[in-house]
C-alpha positions as semicolon CSV with decimal commas, in nm:
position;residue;x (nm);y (nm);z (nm)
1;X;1,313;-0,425;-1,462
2;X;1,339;-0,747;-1,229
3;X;1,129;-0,808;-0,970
4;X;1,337;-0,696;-0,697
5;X;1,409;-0,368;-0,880
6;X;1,089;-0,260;-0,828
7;X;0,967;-0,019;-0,536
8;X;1,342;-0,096;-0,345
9;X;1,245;-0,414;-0,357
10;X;0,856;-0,395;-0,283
11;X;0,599;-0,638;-0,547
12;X;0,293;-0,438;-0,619
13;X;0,009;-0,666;-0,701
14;X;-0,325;-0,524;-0,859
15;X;-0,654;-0,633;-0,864
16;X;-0,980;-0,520;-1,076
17;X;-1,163;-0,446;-0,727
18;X;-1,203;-0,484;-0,366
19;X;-1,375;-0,846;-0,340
20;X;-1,088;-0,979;-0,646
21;X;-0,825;-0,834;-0,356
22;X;-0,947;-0,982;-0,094
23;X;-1,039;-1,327;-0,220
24;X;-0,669;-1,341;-0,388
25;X;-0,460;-1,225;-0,087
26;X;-0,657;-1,496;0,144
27;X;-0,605;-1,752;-0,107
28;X;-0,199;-1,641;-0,098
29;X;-0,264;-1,626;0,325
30;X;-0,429;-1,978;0,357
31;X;-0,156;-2,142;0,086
32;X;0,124;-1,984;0,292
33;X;-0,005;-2,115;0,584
34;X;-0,066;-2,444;0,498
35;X;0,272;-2,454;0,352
36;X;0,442;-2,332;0,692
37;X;0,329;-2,545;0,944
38;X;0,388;-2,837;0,735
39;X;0,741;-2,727;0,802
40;X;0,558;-2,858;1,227
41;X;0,726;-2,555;1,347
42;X;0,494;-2,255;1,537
43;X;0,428;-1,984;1,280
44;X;0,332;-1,618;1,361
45;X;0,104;-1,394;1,169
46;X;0,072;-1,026;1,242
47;X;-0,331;-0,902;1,217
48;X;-0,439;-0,554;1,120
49;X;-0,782;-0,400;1,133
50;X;-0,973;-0,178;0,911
51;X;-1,245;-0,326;0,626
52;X;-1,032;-0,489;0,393
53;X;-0,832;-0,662;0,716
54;X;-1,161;-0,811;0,787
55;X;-1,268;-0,903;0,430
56;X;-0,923;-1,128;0,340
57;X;-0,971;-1,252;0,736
58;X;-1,348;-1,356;0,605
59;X;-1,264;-1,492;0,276
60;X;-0,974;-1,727;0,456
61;X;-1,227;-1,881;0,704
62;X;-1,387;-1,976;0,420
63;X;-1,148;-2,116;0,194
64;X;-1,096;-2,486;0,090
65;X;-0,737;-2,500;0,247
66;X;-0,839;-2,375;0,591
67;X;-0,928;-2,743;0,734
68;X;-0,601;-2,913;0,651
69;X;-0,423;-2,655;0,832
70;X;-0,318;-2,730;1,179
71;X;-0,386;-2,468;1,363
72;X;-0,246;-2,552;1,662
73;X;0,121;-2,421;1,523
74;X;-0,063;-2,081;1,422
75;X;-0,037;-1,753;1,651
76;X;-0,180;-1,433;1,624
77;X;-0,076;-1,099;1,698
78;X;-0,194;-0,736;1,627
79;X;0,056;-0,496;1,498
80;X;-0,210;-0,227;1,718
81;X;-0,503;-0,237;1,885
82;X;-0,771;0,096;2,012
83;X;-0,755;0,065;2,405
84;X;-1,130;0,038;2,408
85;X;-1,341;-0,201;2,582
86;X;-1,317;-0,585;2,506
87;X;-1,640;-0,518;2,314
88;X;-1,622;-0,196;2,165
89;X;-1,667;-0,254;1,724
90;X;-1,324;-0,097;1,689
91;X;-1,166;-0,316;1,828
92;X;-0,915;-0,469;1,571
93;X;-0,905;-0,818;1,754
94;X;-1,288;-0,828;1,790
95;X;-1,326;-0,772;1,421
96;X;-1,100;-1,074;1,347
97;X;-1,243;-1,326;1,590
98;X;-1,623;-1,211;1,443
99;X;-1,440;-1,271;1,038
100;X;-1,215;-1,579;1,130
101;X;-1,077;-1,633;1,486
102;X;-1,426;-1,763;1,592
103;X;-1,451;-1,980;1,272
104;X;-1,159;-2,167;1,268
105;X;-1,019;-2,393;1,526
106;X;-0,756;-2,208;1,680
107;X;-0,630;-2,297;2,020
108;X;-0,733;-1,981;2,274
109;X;-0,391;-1,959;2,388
110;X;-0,244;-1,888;2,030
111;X;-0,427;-1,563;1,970
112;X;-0,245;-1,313;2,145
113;X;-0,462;-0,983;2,212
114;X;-0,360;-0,708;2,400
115;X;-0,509;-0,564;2,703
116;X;-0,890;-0,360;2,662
117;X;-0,983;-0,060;2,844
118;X;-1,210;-0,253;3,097
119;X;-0,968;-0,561;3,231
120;X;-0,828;-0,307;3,489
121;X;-0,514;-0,206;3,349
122;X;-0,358;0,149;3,249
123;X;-0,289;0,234;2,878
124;X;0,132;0,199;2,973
125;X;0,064;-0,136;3,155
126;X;-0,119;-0,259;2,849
127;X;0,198;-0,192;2,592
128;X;0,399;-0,300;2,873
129;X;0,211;-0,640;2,899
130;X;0,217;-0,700;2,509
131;X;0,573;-0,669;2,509
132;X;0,638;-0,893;2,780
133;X;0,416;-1,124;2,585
134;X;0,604;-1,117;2,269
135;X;0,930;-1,148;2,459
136;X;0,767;-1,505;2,563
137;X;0,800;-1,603;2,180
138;X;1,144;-1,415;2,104
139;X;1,389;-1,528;1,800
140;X;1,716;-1,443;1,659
141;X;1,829;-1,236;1,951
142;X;1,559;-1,021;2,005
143;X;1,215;-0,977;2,246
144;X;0,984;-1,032;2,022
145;X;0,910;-1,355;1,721
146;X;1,006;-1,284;1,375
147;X;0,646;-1,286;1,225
148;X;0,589;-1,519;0,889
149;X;0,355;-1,274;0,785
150;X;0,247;-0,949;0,918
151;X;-0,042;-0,788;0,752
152;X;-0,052;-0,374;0,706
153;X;-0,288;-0,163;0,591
154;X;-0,215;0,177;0,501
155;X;-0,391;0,490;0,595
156;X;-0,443;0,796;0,370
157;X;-0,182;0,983;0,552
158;X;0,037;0,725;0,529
159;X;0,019;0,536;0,877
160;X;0,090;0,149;0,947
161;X;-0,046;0,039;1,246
162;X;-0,085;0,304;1,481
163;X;0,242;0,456;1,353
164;X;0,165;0,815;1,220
165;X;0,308;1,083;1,083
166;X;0,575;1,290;1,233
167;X;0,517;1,209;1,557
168;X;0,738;1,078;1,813
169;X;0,641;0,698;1,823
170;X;0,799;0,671;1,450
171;X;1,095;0,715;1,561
172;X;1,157;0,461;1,871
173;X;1,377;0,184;1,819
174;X;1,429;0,062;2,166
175;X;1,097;-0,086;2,232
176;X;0,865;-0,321;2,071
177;X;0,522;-0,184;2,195
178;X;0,439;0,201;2,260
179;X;0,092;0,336;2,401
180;X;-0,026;0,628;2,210
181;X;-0,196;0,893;2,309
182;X;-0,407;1,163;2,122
183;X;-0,415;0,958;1,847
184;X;-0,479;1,176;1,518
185;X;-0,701;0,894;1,406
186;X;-0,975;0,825;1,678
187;X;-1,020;0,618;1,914
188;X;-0,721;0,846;2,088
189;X;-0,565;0,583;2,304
190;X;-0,390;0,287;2,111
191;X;-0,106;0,045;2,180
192;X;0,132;-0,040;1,836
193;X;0,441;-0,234;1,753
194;X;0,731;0,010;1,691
195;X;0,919;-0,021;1,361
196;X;1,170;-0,270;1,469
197;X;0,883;-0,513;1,490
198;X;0,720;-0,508;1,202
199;X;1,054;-0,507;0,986
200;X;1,178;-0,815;1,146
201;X;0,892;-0,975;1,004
202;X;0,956;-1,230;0,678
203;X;0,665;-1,111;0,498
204;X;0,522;-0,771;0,488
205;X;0,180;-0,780;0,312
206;X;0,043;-0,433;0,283
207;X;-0,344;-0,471;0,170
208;X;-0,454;-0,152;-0,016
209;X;-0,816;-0,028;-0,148
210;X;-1,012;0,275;-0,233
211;X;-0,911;0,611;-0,396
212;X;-0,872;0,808;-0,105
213;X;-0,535;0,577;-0,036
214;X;-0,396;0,601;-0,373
215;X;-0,187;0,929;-0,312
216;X;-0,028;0,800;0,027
217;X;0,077;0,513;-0,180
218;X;0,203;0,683;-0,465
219;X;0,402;0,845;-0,164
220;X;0,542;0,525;-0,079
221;X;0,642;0,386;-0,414
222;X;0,819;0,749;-0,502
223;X;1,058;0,656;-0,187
224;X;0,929;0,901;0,045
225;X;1,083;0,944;0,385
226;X;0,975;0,706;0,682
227;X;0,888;1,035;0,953
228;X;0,610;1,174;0,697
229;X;0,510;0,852;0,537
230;X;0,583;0,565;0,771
231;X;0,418;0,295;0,547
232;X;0,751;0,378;0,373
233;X;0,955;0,241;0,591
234;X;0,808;-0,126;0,622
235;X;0,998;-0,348;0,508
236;X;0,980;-0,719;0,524
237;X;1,308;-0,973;0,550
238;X;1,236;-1,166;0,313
239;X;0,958;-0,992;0,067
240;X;0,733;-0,701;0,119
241;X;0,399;-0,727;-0,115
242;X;0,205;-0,414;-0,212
243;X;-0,141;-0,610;-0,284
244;X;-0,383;-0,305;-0,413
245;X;-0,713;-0,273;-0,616
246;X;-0,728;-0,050;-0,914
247;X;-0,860;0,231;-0,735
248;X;-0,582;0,234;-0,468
249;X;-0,303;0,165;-0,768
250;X;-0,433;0,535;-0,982
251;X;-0,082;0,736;-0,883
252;X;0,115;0,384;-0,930
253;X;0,347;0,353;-1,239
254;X;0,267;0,083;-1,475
255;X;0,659;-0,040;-1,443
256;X;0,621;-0,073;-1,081
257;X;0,354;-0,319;-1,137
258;X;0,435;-0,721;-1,087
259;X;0,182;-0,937;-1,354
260;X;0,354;-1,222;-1,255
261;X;0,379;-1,273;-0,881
């Protein structure tokens, strides 16, 4: 079985433990990186929360590579964010300056976070404003950039971003950013990227750990349908990456398992 057999075309990548995954998948980040904006073109990444998000975030302020990148070609964007206050902990974009936005030396006009619950604005004017924001930076056609990477984690029921199952927000194409509302995960009110978004992305990196994810992955790698398991449904243009640690990969088949990638 080739690589591209595998998953419909997904790599799954295991590692002995959490701190193995998340040193290895900011290694891959930082290398990427540095290899893009050589290329002196802007390049757009695609942040997600949640412990792990935080740990390869970490772990790639940290590495070697980060001070020969220029990040002055590097923006960053949320594939959701908790309408909370600026400084609520949840916040996804809070967590990433504290790990690496507020380590590195990204311009403040290249990190791209949506509106809080205190800067005066309505949970529909906040999606509405993050679209209009990502229509600034559209390619190919459409209102919103075609990320380089967009990092996913996946929830044990399955969710990407704030994308969950059956419910009505899986299913909108004609939009790029949707407020949600009685969120089944708390906080209730969150803005997300719809689908079309985060599949017009190059690379999909899903980052995976702990045992209480391993059946909704299983779920994914069996083929499972997008409305009940939306993390099956992300799908990157040019590669989607499945990067797990063992505990996360327990319901994964040993032939869906890339050694060499």
């Amino acid at each position: 079985m080739t690589a591209s057999d595998r998953a419909d075309g997904r790599r799954v990548v295991v590692h002995p433990d959490k701190a193995r995954l998340a040193e290895d998948v900011a290694g891959r980040f930082v290398g990427k990186l540095a290899q893009l904006t050589q290329e002196g073109r802007p390049v757009h990444v695609s942040l997600t929360g949640g412990s792990m998000g935080s740990a390869v975030l970490a772990a790639a302020a940290q590495h070697g590579w980060a001070s020969n990148i220029d990040w002055s070609l590097v923006h960053f964007w949320w594939s959701d964010e908790r309408f909370v206050p600026r400084s609520d902990p949840e916040r996804n974009a809070g967590q990433a300056r504290a790990a690496f936005l507020d380590v590195i030396t990204v311009p403040a006009e290249n990190v791209h976070e949506p509106a809080a619950a205190d800067d005066a604005v309505t949970l529909d004017e906040a999606a509405d404003a993050y679209a209009a924001e990502l229509a600034r930076f559209g390619a190919d056609g459409r209102p919103w950039p075609a990320f380089d990477v967009c990092f996913l984690g996946v929830g044990p029921d399955g969710h990407i971003a704030s994308l969950f199952p059956d419910r009505g927000e899986v299913h909108v194409t004609d939009r790029a950013v949707l407020p949600v509302r009685e969120s089944p995960k708390p906080p209730p009110e969150r803005i997300t990227f719809t689908r079309p978004v985060i599949n017009a992305s190059s690379r999909i990196w899903m980052v995976v750990a702990g045992s209480d994810k391993a059946a909704a992955l299983g779920l994914v790698l069996a083929g499972a349908g997008y409305s009940s398991v939306p993390a099956a449904g992300a799908e990157g243009t040019h590669e989607t990456v499945v990067f797990v640690d063992q505990e996360a990969a327990a319901d994964v088949p040993e032939d869906l398992i890339d050694p060499d990638y």
